[in-house]
């Protein structure tokens, strides 16, 4: 039983060549070259209006401005970290980017108390840096290159830590509410389970077996469903096989996810994830007669093979049995 093969599409790029043209015309001659006007490009007596410099805020007024924005920024970061699915994470990354970028623009227009000007400028710069990094991170989440909040935090890395430091520095300078980062960014990892590790193991006691061959370039977790219940879940490493023995009779649906860096606590791959299922159910049946016992075994491959006779379909991450 094998996954359907995806055929890449070729894109033809049209090229447009622009030719530069030179034209000639009559040459104007005669007269004496003259220049008139006032150096500096303005008329005498004409003044150039400048925007007035905003007055510095009092400490209390500045605290109020920071507090107004702290709640929305801190809430957006916490909400992003609490996302449970890739789709939700995608939405919350964008929401967090907008919250930080908007706050940075508004705070940059303020004149803080002079004694915290340096801390204020560093804080605004950090907000802008994280917002810019989140813009790139959102693209990765949308492409399933990043799949979990820990992966997003690790991707933000240094810029999030710098925002934490500048927020703490501003807060320490006068009890200003600027410490909005309540989480720590971990390092990028590539964690794996041993081949054949069961994440769930039930529904056994029959005579059949299910053999799984993961010939792909990423590790996989296979979930075997009976109705709406997950009875088996097993980790199969890339380029490896594993056989589940003693599968009970019944009809099952098989789902599988590929990825890199298995987060055991979160029950998901952190990076390069995909979600699929076999369109056809697998049925295990034991037949006992007076002279013999016959049963059904299944072998499935998680990669395309020549002569494969089973198709797979992508699954919405929200619908994948976790």
Short mmCIF file of C-alpha atoms in Angstrom, two decimals:
data_model
loop_
_atom_site.label_atom_id
_atom_site.label_comp_id
_atom_site.label_asym_id
_atom_site.label_seq_id
_atom_site.Cartn_x
_atom_site.Cartn_y
_atom_site.Cartn_z
CA UNK A 1 0.00 0.00 0.00
CA UNK A 2 1.78 3.17 -1.07
CA UNK A 3 1.30 6.89 -1.09
CA UNK A 4 0.30 8.62 -4.31
CA UNK A 5 3.05 10.26 -6.24
CA UNK A 6 3.11 14.02 -6.57
CA UNK A 7 4.15 15.33 -9.98
CA UNK A 8 5.96 18.66 -9.84
CA UNK A 9 4.79 21.32 -12.18
CA UNK A 10 7.16 23.27 -14.39
CA UNK A 11 6.70 26.99 -14.67
CA UNK A 12 7.71 28.76 -17.85
CA UNK A 13 9.13 32.21 -17.28
CA UNK A 14 8.43 34.81 -19.95
CA UNK A 15 11.28 37.25 -20.62
CA UNK A 16 10.64 40.79 -21.74
CA UNK A 17 13.56 42.60 -23.37
CA UNK A 18 13.56 46.36 -23.34
CA UNK A 19 15.60 48.25 -25.94
CA UNK A 20 16.95 51.69 -25.15
CA UNK A 21 16.44 54.28 -27.87
CA UNK A 22 18.36 57.52 -28.45
CA UNK A 23 16.76 60.40 -30.32
CA UNK A 24 18.37 63.54 -31.66
CA UNK A 25 16.82 66.92 -32.16
CA UNK A 26 17.79 70.48 -33.03
CA UNK A 27 20.51 72.07 -30.93
CA UNK A 28 19.53 75.36 -29.37
CA UNK A 29 22.20 78.04 -29.65
CA UNK A 30 22.52 81.73 -29.08
CA UNK A 31 21.91 83.99 -26.15
CA UNK A 32 23.83 84.21 -22.94
CA UNK A 33 23.40 81.58 -20.21
CA UNK A 34 21.92 83.14 -17.12
CA UNK A 35 20.93 81.85 -13.67
CA UNK A 36 18.67 83.69 -11.28
CA UNK A 37 17.29 82.96 -7.87
CA UNK A 38 18.47 82.69 -4.29
CA UNK A 39 20.99 80.18 -3.06
CA UNK A 40 19.29 77.53 -0.96
CA UNK A 41 16.27 77.22 -3.23
CA UNK A 42 13.96 79.59 -1.36
CA UNK A 43 12.75 83.14 -1.76
CA UNK A 44 14.00 85.80 0.64
CA UNK A 45 11.53 86.32 3.39
CA UNK A 46 10.00 82.87 3.01
CA UNK A 47 10.24 80.72 6.16
CA UNK A 48 10.17 76.91 6.23
CA UNK A 49 7.73 75.52 8.75
CA UNK A 50 8.97 72.66 10.92
CA UNK A 51 6.99 70.27 13.07
CA UNK A 52 7.21 71.24 16.72
CA UNK A 53 9.20 68.92 18.94
CA UNK A 54 6.82 67.13 21.31
CA UNK A 55 7.21 68.00 24.95
CA UNK A 56 8.70 65.33 27.18
CA UNK A 57 6.14 63.32 29.08
CA UNK A 58 6.10 63.16 32.82
CA UNK A 59 7.03 59.83 34.38
CA UNK A 60 3.39 59.07 35.20
CA UNK A 61 2.14 59.98 31.73
CA UNK A 62 4.84 57.83 30.17
CA UNK A 63 3.89 54.90 32.39
CA UNK A 64 0.30 55.27 31.24
CA UNK A 65 1.36 55.20 27.57
CA UNK A 66 3.44 52.05 28.11
CA UNK A 67 0.74 50.32 30.16
CA UNK A 68 -1.82 50.97 27.42
CA UNK A 69 0.29 48.97 24.97
CA UNK A 70 1.83 46.42 27.31
CA UNK A 71 -1.39 44.47 27.78
CA UNK A 72 -2.04 43.97 24.06
CA UNK A 73 1.57 43.05 23.26
CA UNK A 74 2.01 40.69 26.19
CA UNK A 75 -1.37 39.11 25.48
CA UNK A 76 -0.50 38.56 21.81
CA UNK A 77 2.78 36.81 22.71
CA UNK A 78 1.08 34.57 25.29
CA UNK A 79 -1.69 33.71 22.84
CA UNK A 80 0.88 32.79 20.17
CA UNK A 81 2.73 30.49 22.56
CA UNK A 82 -0.55 28.78 23.51
CA UNK A 83 -1.48 27.86 19.91
CA UNK A 84 -2.36 24.17 19.54
CA UNK A 85 -2.46 23.76 15.77
CA UNK A 86 -0.42 25.01 12.83
CA UNK A 87 -3.37 26.98 11.46
CA UNK A 88 -3.96 28.72 14.78
CA UNK A 89 -0.25 29.42 15.14
CA UNK A 90 -0.19 31.01 11.69
CA UNK A 91 -2.98 33.41 12.66
CA UNK A 92 -1.46 34.31 16.02
CA UNK A 93 2.02 34.94 14.65
CA UNK A 94 0.53 37.57 12.34
CA UNK A 95 -1.53 39.03 15.18
CA UNK A 96 1.59 39.33 17.35
CA UNK A 97 3.53 40.97 14.52
CA UNK A 98 0.85 43.61 14.10
CA UNK A 99 0.65 44.28 17.85
CA UNK A 100 4.42 44.82 18.20
CA UNK A 101 4.80 46.81 14.99
CA UNK A 102 1.88 49.10 15.85
CA UNK A 103 3.15 49.69 19.37
CA UNK A 104 6.66 50.47 18.10
CA UNK A 105 5.29 53.10 15.70
CA UNK A 106 3.19 54.73 18.39
CA UNK A 107 5.91 54.70 21.05
CA UNK A 108 8.47 56.12 18.61
CA UNK A 109 6.32 59.23 18.31
CA UNK A 110 6.45 59.89 22.06
CA UNK A 111 8.99 61.97 23.99
CA UNK A 112 9.78 59.99 27.14
CA UNK A 113 11.26 61.53 30.28
CA UNK A 114 14.81 62.60 29.35
CA UNK A 115 16.45 60.29 31.88
CA UNK A 116 15.08 57.16 30.10
CA UNK A 117 15.47 58.33 26.50
CA UNK A 118 18.22 55.78 25.80
CA UNK A 119 16.23 52.88 27.29
CA UNK A 120 13.13 54.01 25.39
CA UNK A 121 14.97 54.09 22.05
CA UNK A 122 16.47 50.64 22.65
CA UNK A 123 13.05 49.25 23.55
CA UNK A 124 11.41 50.65 20.42
CA UNK A 125 14.24 49.32 18.25
CA UNK A 126 13.80 45.85 19.79
CA UNK A 127 10.06 45.91 19.16
CA UNK A 128 10.68 46.75 15.51
CA UNK A 129 13.28 43.98 15.20
CA UNK A 130 10.98 41.29 16.60
CA UNK A 131 8.09 42.52 14.42
CA UNK A 132 10.33 42.28 11.35
CA UNK A 133 11.50 38.81 12.32
CA UNK A 134 7.89 37.71 12.87
CA UNK A 135 7.12 38.77 9.30
CA UNK A 136 9.67 36.23 8.03
CA UNK A 137 8.56 33.66 10.62
CA UNK A 138 4.95 33.91 9.41
CA UNK A 139 6.06 32.82 5.93
CA UNK A 140 7.76 29.75 7.42
CA UNK A 141 4.70 28.83 9.46
CA UNK A 142 2.49 29.18 6.40
CA UNK A 143 4.76 26.77 4.52
CA UNK A 144 4.78 24.28 7.45
CA UNK A 145 8.52 24.79 7.87
CA UNK A 146 7.75 25.80 11.46
CA UNK A 147 4.89 23.91 13.08
CA UNK A 148 4.76 24.64 16.82
CA UNK A 149 5.19 27.58 19.22
CA UNK A 150 8.59 26.25 20.47
CA UNK A 151 9.80 26.23 16.87
CA UNK A 152 8.65 29.83 16.40
CA UNK A 153 10.36 30.95 19.60
CA UNK A 154 13.59 29.22 18.57
CA UNK A 155 13.36 30.90 15.16
CA UNK A 156 13.03 34.33 16.76
CA UNK A 157 16.03 33.51 18.91
CA UNK A 158 18.21 36.51 19.70
CA UNK A 159 15.72 39.23 18.81
CA UNK A 160 13.18 37.99 21.35
CA UNK A 161 15.86 37.76 24.04
CA UNK A 162 16.98 41.30 23.21
CA UNK A 163 13.40 42.55 23.56
CA UNK A 164 13.23 40.87 26.94
CA UNK A 165 16.45 42.61 28.02
CA UNK A 166 15.46 46.08 26.78
CA UNK A 167 12.01 45.77 28.38
CA UNK A 168 13.56 44.79 31.71
CA UNK A 169 16.06 47.67 31.45
CA UNK A 170 13.29 50.21 30.87
CA UNK A 171 11.25 48.77 33.69
CA UNK A 172 14.22 48.87 36.06
CA UNK A 173 14.87 52.55 35.21
CA UNK A 174 11.66 53.68 36.88
CA UNK A 175 9.18 50.86 37.30
CA UNK A 176 7.94 51.39 33.74
CA UNK A 177 5.62 48.60 32.45
CA UNK A 178 7.68 47.38 29.49
CA UNK A 179 8.57 43.78 30.34
CA UNK A 180 6.24 41.98 27.91
CA UNK A 181 8.17 38.74 27.23
CA UNK A 182 7.07 36.04 29.68
CA UNK A 183 8.59 33.09 27.78
CA UNK A 184 12.11 32.02 26.93
CA UNK A 185 13.21 31.04 23.44
CA UNK A 186 14.79 27.60 23.38
CA UNK A 187 17.50 26.47 21.02
CA UNK A 188 16.82 24.73 17.74
CA UNK A 189 16.95 20.96 18.25
CA UNK A 190 16.58 17.73 16.27
CA UNK A 191 15.10 15.24 18.72
CA UNK A 192 14.09 11.74 17.62
CA UNK A 193 12.52 8.69 19.19
CA UNK A 194 13.83 5.18 18.68
CA UNK A 195 12.44 3.36 15.68
CA UNK A 196 9.27 1.50 16.64
CA UNK A 197 8.51 3.54 19.77
CA UNK A 198 4.81 3.26 20.59
CA UNK A 199 3.05 6.48 21.54
CA UNK A 200 -0.21 4.57 21.98
CA UNK A 201 -0.70 0.83 22.05
CA UNK A 202 -4.09 -0.84 22.31
CA UNK A 203 -6.41 -2.98 20.19
CA UNK A 204 -3.94 -5.86 19.97
CA UNK A 205 -4.65 -9.56 20.43
CA UNK A 206 -5.27 -10.72 16.87
CA UNK A 207 -3.19 -12.70 14.41
CA UNK A 208 -2.53 -10.04 11.77
CA UNK A 209 0.39 -7.69 11.34
CA UNK A 210 0.79 -4.21 9.89
CA UNK A 211 4.21 -3.54 8.40
CA UNK A 212 5.23 0.07 7.84
CA UNK A 213 8.05 1.21 5.57
CA UNK A 214 9.10 4.85 5.82
CA UNK A 215 11.43 5.39 2.90
CA UNK A 216 11.20 9.19 3.08
CA UNK A 217 13.79 11.71 4.23
CA UNK A 218 11.97 12.63 7.47
CA UNK A 219 10.80 10.63 10.47
CA UNK A 220 7.13 9.78 10.76
CA UNK A 221 4.40 9.02 13.28
CA UNK A 222 1.63 6.69 12.14
CA UNK A 223 -1.78 6.86 13.80
CA UNK A 224 -4.16 3.93 13.31
CA UNK A 225 -7.80 4.84 13.93
CA UNK A 226 -10.78 2.61 14.58
CA UNK A 227 -13.81 4.79 14.19
CA UNK A 228 -12.97 7.97 16.10
CA UNK A 229 -10.60 6.22 18.50
CA UNK A 230 -6.83 6.12 18.07
CA UNK A 231 -5.78 2.57 18.91
CA UNK A 232 -2.18 2.61 17.70
CA UNK A 233 0.44 5.31 17.28
CA UNK A 234 4.04 4.44 16.44
CA UNK A 235 7.22 6.32 15.57
CA UNK A 236 9.09 5.11 12.46
CA UNK A 237 12.38 6.73 11.58
CA UNK A 238 13.30 7.77 8.05
CA UNK A 239 14.62 4.98 5.81
CA UNK A 240 13.35 2.42 8.32
CA UNK A 241 10.67 -0.27 8.72
CA UNK A 242 8.60 -1.50 11.63
CA UNK A 243 6.06 -4.30 12.04
CA UNK A 244 3.10 -4.12 14.42
CA UNK A 245 2.14 -7.68 15.34
CA UNK A 246 -1.11 -9.09 16.75
CA UNK A 247 -3.42 -6.49 15.25
CA UNK A 248 -7.04 -7.23 16.14
CA UNK A 249 -9.67 -7.78 13.46
CA UNK A 250 -11.45 -4.65 12.29
CA UNK A 251 -11.47 -1.83 9.77
CA UNK A 252 -8.97 0.97 10.35
CA UNK A 253 -8.01 4.34 8.88
CA UNK A 254 -4.29 5.16 8.71
CA UNK A 255 -2.98 8.70 9.20
CA UNK A 256 0.66 9.75 9.22
CA UNK A 257 2.70 12.88 9.80
CA UNK A 258 6.29 13.51 8.70
CA UNK A 259 8.63 16.05 10.21
CA UNK A 260 11.82 17.00 12.03
CA UNK A 261 12.43 17.38 15.79
CA UNK A 262 9.75 15.44 17.67
CA UNK A 263 8.36 17.34 20.65
CA UNK A 264 7.19 14.55 22.92
CA UNK A 265 5.41 16.91 25.30
CA UNK A 266 3.52 18.63 22.51
CA UNK A 267 3.01 15.42 20.53
CA UNK A 268 4.11 16.95 17.22
CA UNK A 269 7.05 17.62 14.96
CA UNK A 270 8.44 21.11 15.38
CA UNK A 271 9.68 21.65 11.82
CA UNK A 272 9.08 20.56 8.21
CA UNK A 273 5.77 18.90 9.04
CA UNK A 274 3.16 17.36 6.76
CA UNK A 275 -0.15 15.62 7.46
CA UNK A 276 -1.66 12.86 5.31
CA UNK A 277 -3.94 9.84 5.35
CA UNK A 278 -4.52 6.82 3.16
CA UNK A 279 -7.76 7.18 1.22
CA UNK A 280 -8.47 3.46 1.50
CA UNK A 281 -9.19 1.81 4.84
CA UNK A 282 -7.30 -1.32 5.87
CA UNK A 283 -9.37 -4.30 7.00
CA UNK A 284 -8.01 -7.11 9.12
CA UNK A 285 -10.07 -10.30 9.13
CA UNK A 286 -9.51 -13.76 10.57
CA UNK A 287 -11.38 -16.72 9.10
CA UNK A 288 -11.47 -20.01 10.97
CA UNK A 289 -12.66 -23.24 9.36
CA UNK A 290 -12.48 -26.89 10.38
CA UNK A 291 -9.20 -27.30 8.52
CA UNK A 292 -7.45 -23.94 8.56
CA UNK A 293 -7.11 -20.44 9.98
CA UNK A 294 -6.60 -17.56 7.59
CA UNK A 295 -5.99 -13.91 8.38
CA UNK A 296 -5.15 -10.65 6.63
CA UNK A 297 -1.83 -8.81 6.84
CA UNK A 298 -1.08 -5.35 5.46
CA UNK A 299 2.12 -3.69 4.30
CA UNK A 300 2.12 0.06 3.75
CA UNK A 301 4.75 2.46 2.47
CA UNK A 302 4.84 6.13 3.39
CA UNK A 303 6.64 7.11 0.20
CA UNK A 304 5.83 6.78 -3.48
CA UNK A 305 6.84 3.47 -5.10
CA UNK A 306 6.47 2.03 -8.57
CA UNK A 307 3.35 -0.10 -8.75
CA UNK A 308 1.81 1.37 -5.63
CA UNK A 309 -1.95 0.88 -5.50
CA UNK A 310 -3.10 3.19 -2.71
CA UNK A 311 -3.51 6.94 -2.78
CA UNK A 312 -2.96 9.40 0.03
CA UNK A 313 -4.59 12.75 0.68
CA UNK A 314 -3.34 15.77 2.62
CA UNK A 315 -5.13 16.39 5.91
CA UNK A 316 -5.99 19.72 7.45
CA UNK A 317 -3.73 20.00 10.53
CA UNK A 318 -6.80 20.79 12.64
CA UNK A 319 -8.34 17.46 11.58
CA UNK A 320 -5.27 15.33 12.16
CA UNK A 321 -5.78 12.93 15.09
CA UNK A 322 -3.36 14.10 17.76
#
